[in-house]
PDB file of C-alpha atoms in Angstrom:
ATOM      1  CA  UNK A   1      12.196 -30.814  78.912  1.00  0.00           C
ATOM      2  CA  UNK A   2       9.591 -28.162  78.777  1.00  0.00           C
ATOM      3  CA  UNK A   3       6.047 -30.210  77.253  1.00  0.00           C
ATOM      4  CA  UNK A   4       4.845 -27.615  74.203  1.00  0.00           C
ATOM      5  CA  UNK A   5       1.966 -26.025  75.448  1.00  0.00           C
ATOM      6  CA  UNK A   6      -0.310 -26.574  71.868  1.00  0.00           C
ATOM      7  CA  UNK A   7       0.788 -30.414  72.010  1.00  0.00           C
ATOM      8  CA  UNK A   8      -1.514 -33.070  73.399  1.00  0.00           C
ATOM      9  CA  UNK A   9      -0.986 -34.332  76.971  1.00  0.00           C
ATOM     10  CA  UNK A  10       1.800 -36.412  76.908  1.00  0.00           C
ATOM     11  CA  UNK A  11       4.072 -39.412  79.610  1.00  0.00           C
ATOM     12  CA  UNK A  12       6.787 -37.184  80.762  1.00  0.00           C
ATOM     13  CA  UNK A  13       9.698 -39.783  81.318  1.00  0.00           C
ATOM     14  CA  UNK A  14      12.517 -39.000  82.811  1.00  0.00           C
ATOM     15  CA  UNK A  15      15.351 -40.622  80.584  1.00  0.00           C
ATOM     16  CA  UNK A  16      17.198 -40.307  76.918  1.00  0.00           C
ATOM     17  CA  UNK A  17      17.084 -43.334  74.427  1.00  0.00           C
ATOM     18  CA  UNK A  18      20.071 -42.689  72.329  1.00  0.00           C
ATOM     19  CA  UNK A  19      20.732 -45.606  69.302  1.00  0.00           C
ATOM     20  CA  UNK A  20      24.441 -45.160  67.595  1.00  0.00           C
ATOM     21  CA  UNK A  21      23.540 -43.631  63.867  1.00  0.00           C
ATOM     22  CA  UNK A  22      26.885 -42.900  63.075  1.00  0.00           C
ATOM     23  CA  UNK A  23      29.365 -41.979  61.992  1.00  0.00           C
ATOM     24  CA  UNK A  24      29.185 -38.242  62.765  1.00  0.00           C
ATOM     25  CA  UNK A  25      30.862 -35.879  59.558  1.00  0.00           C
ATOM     26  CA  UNK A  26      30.906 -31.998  60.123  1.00  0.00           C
ATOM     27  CA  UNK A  27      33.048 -29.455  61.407  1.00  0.00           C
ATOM     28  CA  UNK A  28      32.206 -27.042  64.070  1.00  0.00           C
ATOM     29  CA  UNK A  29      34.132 -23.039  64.722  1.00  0.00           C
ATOM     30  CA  UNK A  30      35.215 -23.382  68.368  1.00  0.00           C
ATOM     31  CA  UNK A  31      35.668 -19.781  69.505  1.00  0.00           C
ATOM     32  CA  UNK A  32      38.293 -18.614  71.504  1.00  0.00           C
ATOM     33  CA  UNK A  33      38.573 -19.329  75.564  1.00  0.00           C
ATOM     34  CA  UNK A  34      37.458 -16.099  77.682  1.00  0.00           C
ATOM     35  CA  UNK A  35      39.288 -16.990  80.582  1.00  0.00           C
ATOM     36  CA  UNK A  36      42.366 -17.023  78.123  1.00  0.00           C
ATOM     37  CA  UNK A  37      41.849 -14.041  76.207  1.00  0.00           C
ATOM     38  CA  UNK A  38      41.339 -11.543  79.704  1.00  0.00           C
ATOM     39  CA  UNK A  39      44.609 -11.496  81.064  1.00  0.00           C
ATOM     40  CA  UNK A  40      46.181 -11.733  77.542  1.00  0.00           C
ATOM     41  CA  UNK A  41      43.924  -8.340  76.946  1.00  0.00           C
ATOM     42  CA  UNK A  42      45.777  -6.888  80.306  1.00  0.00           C
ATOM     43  CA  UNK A  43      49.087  -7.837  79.039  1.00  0.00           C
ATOM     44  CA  UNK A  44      48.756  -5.818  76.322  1.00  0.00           C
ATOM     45  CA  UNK A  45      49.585  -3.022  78.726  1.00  0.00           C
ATOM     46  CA  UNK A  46      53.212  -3.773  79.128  1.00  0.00           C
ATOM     47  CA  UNK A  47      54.090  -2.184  75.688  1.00  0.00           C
ATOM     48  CA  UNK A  48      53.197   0.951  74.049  1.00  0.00           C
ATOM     49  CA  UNK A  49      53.209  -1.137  70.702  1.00  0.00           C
ATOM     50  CA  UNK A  50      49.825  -2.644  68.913  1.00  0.00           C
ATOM     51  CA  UNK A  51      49.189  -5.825  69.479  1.00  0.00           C
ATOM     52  CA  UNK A  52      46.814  -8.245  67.362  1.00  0.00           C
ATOM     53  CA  UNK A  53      44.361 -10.795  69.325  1.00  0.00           C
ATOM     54  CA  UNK A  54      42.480 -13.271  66.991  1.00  0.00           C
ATOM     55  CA  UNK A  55      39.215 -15.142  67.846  1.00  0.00           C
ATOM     56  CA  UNK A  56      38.415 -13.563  70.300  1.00  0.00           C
ATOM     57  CA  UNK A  57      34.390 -14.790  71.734  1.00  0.00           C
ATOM     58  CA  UNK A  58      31.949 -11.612  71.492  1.00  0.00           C
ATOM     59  CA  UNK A  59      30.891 -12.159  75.388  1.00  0.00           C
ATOM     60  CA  UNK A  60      30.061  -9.431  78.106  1.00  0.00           C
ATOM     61  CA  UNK A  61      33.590 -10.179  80.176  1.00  0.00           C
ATOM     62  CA  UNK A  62      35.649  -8.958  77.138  1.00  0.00           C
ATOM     63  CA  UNK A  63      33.919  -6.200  76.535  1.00  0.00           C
ATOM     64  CA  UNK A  64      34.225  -5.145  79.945  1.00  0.00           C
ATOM     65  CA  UNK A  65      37.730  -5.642  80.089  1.00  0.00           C
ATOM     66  CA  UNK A  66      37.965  -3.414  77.019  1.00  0.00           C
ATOM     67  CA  UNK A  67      36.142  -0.768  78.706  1.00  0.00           C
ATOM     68  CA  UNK A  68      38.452  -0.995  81.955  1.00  0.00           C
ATOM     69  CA  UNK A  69      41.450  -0.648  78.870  1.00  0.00           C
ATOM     70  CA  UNK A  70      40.072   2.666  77.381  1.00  0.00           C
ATOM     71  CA  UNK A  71      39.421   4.008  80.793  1.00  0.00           C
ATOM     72  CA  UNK A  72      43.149   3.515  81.423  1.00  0.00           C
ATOM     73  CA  UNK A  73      43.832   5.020  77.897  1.00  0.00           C
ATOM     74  CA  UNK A  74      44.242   2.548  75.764  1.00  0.00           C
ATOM     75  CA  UNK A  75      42.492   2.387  72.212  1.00  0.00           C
ATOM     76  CA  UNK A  76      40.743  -0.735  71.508  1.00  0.00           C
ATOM     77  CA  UNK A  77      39.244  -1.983  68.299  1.00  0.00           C
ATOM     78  CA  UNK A  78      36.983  -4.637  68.067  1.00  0.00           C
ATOM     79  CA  UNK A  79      35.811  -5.850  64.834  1.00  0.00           C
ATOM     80  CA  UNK A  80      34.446  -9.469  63.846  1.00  0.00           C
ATOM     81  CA  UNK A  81      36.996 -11.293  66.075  1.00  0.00           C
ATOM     82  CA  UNK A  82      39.672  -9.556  65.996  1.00  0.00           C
ATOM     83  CA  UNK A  83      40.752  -7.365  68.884  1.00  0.00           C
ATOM     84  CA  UNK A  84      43.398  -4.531  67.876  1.00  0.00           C
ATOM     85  CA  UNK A  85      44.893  -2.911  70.888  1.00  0.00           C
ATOM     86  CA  UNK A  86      47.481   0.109  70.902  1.00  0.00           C
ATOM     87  CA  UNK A  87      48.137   1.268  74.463  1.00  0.00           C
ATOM     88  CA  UNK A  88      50.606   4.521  73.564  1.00  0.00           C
ATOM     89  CA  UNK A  89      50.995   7.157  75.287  1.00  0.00           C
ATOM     90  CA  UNK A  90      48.136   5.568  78.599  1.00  0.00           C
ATOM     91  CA  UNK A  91      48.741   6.962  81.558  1.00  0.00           C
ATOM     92  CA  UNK A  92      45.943   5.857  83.562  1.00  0.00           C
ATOM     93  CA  UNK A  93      46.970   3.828  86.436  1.00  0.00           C
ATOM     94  CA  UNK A  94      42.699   3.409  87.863  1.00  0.00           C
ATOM     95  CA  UNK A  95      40.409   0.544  87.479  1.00  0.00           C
ATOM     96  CA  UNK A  96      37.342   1.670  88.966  1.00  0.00           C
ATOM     97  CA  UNK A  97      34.788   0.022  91.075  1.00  0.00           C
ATOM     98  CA  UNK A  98      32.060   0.420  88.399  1.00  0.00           C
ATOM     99  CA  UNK A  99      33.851  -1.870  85.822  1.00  0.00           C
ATOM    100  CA  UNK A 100      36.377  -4.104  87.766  1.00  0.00           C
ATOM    101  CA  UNK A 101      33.056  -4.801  90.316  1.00  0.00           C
ATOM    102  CA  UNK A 102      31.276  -6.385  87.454  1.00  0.00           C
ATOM    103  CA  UNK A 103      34.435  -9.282  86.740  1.00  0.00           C
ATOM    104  CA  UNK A 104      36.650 -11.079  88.788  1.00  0.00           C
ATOM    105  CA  UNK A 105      39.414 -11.125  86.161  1.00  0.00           C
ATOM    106  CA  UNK A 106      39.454  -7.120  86.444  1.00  0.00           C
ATOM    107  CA  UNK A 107      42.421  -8.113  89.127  1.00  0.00           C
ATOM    108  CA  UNK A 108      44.368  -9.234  86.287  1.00  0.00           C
ATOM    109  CA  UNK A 109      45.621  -5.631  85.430  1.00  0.00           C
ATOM    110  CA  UNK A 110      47.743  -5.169  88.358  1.00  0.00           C
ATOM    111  CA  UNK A 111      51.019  -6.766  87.435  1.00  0.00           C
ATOM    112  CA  UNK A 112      50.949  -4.625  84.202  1.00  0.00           C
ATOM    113  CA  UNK A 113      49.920  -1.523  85.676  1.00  0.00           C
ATOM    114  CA  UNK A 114      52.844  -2.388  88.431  1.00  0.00           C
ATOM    115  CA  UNK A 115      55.731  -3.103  85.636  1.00  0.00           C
ATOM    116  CA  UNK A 116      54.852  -0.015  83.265  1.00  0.00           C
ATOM    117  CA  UNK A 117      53.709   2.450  85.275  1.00  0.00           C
ATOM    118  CA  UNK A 118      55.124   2.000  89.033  1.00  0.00           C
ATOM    119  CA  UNK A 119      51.577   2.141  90.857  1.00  0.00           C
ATOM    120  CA  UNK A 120      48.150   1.178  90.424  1.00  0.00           C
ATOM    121  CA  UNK A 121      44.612   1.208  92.316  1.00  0.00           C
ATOM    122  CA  UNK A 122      42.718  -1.105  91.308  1.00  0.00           C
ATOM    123  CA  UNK A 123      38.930  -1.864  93.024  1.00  0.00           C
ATOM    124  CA  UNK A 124      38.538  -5.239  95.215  1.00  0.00           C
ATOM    125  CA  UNK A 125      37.459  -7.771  91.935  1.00  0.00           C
ATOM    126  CA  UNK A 126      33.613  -8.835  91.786  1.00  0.00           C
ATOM    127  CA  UNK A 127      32.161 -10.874  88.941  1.00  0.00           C
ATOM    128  CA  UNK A 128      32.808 -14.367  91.208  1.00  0.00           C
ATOM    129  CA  UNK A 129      29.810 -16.721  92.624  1.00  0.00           C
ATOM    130  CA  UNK A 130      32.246 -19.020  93.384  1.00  0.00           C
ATOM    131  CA  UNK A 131      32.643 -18.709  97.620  1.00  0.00           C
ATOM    132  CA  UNK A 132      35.111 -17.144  98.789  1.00  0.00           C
ATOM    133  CA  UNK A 133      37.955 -16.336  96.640  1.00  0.00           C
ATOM    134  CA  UNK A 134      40.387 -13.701  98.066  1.00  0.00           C
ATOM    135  CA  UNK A 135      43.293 -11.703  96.094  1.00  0.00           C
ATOM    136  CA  UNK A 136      45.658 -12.753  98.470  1.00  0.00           C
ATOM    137  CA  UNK A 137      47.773 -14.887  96.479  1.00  0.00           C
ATOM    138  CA  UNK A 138      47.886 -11.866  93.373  1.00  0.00           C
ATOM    139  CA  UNK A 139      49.341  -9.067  96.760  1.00  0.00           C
ATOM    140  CA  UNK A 140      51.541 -12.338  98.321  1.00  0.00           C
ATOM    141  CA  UNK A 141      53.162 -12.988  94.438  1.00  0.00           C
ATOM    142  CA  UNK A 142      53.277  -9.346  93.943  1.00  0.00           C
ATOM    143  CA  UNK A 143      55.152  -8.111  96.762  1.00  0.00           C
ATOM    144  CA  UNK A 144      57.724 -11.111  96.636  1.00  0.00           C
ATOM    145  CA  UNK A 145      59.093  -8.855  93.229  1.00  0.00           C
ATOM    146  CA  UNK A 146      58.953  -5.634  95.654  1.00  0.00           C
ATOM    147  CA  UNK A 147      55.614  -4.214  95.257  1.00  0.00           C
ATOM    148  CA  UNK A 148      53.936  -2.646  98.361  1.00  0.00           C
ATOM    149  CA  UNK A 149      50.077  -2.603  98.704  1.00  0.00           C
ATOM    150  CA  UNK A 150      47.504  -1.143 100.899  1.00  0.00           C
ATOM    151  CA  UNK A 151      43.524  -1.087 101.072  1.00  0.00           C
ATOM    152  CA  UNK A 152      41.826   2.121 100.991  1.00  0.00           C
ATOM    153  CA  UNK A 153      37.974   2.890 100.623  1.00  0.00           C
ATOM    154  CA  UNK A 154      37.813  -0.927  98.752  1.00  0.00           C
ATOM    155  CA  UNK A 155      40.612  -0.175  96.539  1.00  0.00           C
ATOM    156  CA  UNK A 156      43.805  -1.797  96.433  1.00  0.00           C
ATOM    157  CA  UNK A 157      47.010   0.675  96.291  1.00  0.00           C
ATOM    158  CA  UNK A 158      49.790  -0.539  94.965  1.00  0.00           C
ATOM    159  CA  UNK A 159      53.790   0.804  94.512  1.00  0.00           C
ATOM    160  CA  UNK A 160      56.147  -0.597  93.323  1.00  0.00           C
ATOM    161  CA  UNK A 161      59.080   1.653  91.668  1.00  0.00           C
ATOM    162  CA  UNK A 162      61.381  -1.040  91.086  1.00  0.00           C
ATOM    163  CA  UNK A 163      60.391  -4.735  90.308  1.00  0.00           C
ATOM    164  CA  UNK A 164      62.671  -7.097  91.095  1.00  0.00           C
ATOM    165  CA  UNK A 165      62.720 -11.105  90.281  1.00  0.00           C
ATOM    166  CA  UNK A 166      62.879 -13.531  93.133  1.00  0.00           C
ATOM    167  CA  UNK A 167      61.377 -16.649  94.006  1.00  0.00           C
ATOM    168  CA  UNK A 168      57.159 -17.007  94.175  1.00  0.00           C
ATOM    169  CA  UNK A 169      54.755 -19.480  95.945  1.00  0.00           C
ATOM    170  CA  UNK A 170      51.822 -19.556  94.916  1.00  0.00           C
ATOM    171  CA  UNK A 171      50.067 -22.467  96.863  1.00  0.00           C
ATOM    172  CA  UNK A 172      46.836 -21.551  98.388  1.00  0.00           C
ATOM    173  CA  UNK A 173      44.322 -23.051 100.739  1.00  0.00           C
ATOM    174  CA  UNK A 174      42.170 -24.085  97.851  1.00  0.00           C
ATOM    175  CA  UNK A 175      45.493 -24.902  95.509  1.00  0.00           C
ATOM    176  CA  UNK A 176      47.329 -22.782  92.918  1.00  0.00           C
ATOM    177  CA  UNK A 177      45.519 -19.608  91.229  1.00  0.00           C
ATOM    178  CA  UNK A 178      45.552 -19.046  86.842  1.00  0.00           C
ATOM    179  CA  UNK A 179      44.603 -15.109  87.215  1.00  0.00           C
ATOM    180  CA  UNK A 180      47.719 -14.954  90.072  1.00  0.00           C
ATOM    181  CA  UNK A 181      50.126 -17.166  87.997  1.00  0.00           C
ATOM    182  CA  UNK A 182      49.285 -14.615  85.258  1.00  0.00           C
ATOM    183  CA  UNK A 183      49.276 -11.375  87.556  1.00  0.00           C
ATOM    184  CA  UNK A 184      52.899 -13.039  88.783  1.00  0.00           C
ATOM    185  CA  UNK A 185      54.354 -14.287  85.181  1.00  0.00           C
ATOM    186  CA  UNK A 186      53.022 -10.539  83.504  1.00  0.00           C
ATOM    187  CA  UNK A 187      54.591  -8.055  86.351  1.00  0.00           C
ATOM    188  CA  UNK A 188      58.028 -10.694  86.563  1.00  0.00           C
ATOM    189  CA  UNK A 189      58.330 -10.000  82.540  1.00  0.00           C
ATOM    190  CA  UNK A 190      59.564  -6.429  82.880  1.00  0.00           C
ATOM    191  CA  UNK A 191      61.417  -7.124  86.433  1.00  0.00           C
ATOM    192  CA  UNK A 192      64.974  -7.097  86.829  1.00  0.00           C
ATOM    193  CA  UNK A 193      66.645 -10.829  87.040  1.00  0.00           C
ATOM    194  CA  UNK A 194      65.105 -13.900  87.259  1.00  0.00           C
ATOM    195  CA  UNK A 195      61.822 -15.008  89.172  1.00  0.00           C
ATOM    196  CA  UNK A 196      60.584 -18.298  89.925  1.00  0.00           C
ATOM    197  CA  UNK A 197      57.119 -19.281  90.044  1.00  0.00           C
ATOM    198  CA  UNK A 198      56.479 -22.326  92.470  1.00  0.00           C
ATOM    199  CA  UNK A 199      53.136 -24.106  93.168  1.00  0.00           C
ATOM    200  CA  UNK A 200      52.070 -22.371  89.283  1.00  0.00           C
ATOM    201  CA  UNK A 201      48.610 -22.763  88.039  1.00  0.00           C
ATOM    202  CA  UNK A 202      48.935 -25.556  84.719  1.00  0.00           C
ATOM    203  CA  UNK A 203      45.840 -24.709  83.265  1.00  0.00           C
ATOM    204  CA  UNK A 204      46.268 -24.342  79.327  1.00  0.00           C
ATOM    205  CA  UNK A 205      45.182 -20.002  79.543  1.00  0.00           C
ATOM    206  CA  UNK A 206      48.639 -19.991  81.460  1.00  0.00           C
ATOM    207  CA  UNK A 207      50.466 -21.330  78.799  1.00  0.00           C
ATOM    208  CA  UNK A 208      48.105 -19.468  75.910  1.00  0.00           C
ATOM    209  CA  UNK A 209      49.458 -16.176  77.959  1.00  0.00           C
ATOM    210  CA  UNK A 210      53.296 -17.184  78.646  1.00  0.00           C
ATOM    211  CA  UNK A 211      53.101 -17.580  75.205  1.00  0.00           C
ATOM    212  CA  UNK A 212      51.526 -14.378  73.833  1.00  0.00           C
ATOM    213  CA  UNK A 213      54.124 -12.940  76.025  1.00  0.00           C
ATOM    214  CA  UNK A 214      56.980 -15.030  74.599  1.00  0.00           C
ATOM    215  CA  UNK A 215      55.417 -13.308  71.410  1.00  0.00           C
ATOM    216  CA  UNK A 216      55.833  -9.814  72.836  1.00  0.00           C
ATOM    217  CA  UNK A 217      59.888 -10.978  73.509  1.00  0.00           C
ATOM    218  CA  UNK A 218      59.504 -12.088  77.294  1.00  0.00           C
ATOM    219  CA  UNK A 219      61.675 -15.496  78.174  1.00  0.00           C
ATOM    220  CA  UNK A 220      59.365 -18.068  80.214  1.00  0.00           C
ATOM    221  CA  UNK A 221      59.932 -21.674  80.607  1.00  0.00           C
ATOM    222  CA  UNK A 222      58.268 -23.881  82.467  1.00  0.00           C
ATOM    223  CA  UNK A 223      54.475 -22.810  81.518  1.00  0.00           C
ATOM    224  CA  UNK A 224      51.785 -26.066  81.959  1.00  0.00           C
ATOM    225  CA  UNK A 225      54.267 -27.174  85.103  1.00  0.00           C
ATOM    226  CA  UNK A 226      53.911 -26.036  88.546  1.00  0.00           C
ATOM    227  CA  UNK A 227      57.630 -24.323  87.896  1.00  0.00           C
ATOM    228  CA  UNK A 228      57.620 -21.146  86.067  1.00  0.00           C
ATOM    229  CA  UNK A 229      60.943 -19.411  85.503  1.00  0.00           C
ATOM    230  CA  UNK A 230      60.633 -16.104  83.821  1.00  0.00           C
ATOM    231  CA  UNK A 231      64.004 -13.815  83.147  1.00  0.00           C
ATOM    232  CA  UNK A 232      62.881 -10.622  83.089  1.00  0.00           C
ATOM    233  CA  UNK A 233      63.917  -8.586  79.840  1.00  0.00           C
ATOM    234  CA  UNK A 234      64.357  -4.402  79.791  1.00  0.00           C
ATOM    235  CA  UNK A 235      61.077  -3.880  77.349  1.00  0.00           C
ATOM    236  CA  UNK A 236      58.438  -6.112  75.201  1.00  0.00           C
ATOM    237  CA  UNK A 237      56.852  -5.182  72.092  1.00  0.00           C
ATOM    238  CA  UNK A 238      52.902  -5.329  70.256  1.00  0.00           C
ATOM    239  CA  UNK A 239      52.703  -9.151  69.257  1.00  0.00           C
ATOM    240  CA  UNK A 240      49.980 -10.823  66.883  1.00  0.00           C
ATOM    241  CA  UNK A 241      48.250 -13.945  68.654  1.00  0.00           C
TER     242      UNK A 241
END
């Protein structure tokens, strides 16, 4: 630790004496998980109903991701931490490079954009320190439901008129993917039939968004297992979570 500069000259040591003085009493407010509440915020897409997100954490990725939401048309509220989002009516089907360069999890409106609206273009994600992490699993997921994607001027273009369920792996070099399990589980909701999800992420802000969807009327099973089954249902609805 930093030595205060008024304090006398003192043996820096390079350890921690810690003697038990419990026990501990108290409470703490845990806020909300980011990495949960991003794609949860993108699902909100697929409906034209309000939906209700409670503690939600005040930090620079969500308010990002509500900026890339109200450039697609969507109204967004955010007050204490409580996020109130109505998408009716959006018709946007961009994510630009200025916002979606700033955060990786920017990818994570693709499957929405694909379900409600038939086509997207969404910039190549930023936001990640990380190495190398590539979008290939989200296009691979994607276009085993039908979608069709290309790369132009850093962008990825993607069609898909008709979503259709079918079976998914999502094994990777460097194992499975959370933002493609979501991507995946999000676009398979509004698909026709049933999809399978194999080699699916089991981190807990898959199952916090399978069931925010469930919420919204979408039938998942499987969420924290590596097998996600998801029958896809004609339309969802604005869910409080």
């Amino acid at each position: 630790a930093a030595r205060d500069a008024g304090a006398p000259d003192q043996a820096v040591t390079d350890k921690l004496l810690i003697r038990p003085n419990g026990p501990l009493r108290g409470t703490v407010a845990v806020n909300g998980a980011k990495n949960a509440v991003l794609p949860i915020m993108a699902a909100c897409l697929l409906t034209d109903e309000t939906s209700v997100i409670d503690n939600v954490p005040r930090v620079t990725d969500v308010v990002t991701m509500i900026e890339i939401l109200r450039r697609l048309g969507v109204r967004v509220e955010f007050a204490a931490d409580r996020l109130t989002i109505t998408p009716a009516g959006y018709a946007g089907t961009v994510a630009p490079y200025d916002l979606v360069s700033r955060m990786r999890a920017s990818i994570c409106v693709l499957g929405p954009l694909l379900a409600r609206r038939g086509s997207a273009q969404v910039s190549m994600p930023g936001g990640c320190v990380i190495g190398a992490r590539p979008v290939d699993l989200h296009l691979k997921g994607l276009q085993a439901l039908g979608a069709t994607f290309s790369i132009e001027h850093g962008y990825i273009v993607a069609a898909a008129p008709h979503l259709q369920g079918g079976r998914v792996h999502l094994a990777g070099a460097f194992g499975s993917s959370v933002l493609a399990t979501g991507n995946v589980m999000m676009a398979a909701a509004l698909a026709d039939g049933m999809t399978v999800i194999e080699h699916a992420a089991c981190e807990p802000e898959v199952v916090d968004l399978a069931d925010f969807l469930t919420a919204m009327g979408a039938k998942i099973g499987g969420q924290g297992g590596p097998v996600i089954r998801i029958e896809g249902v004609p339309v969802l609805h604005g869910a409080r979570h």
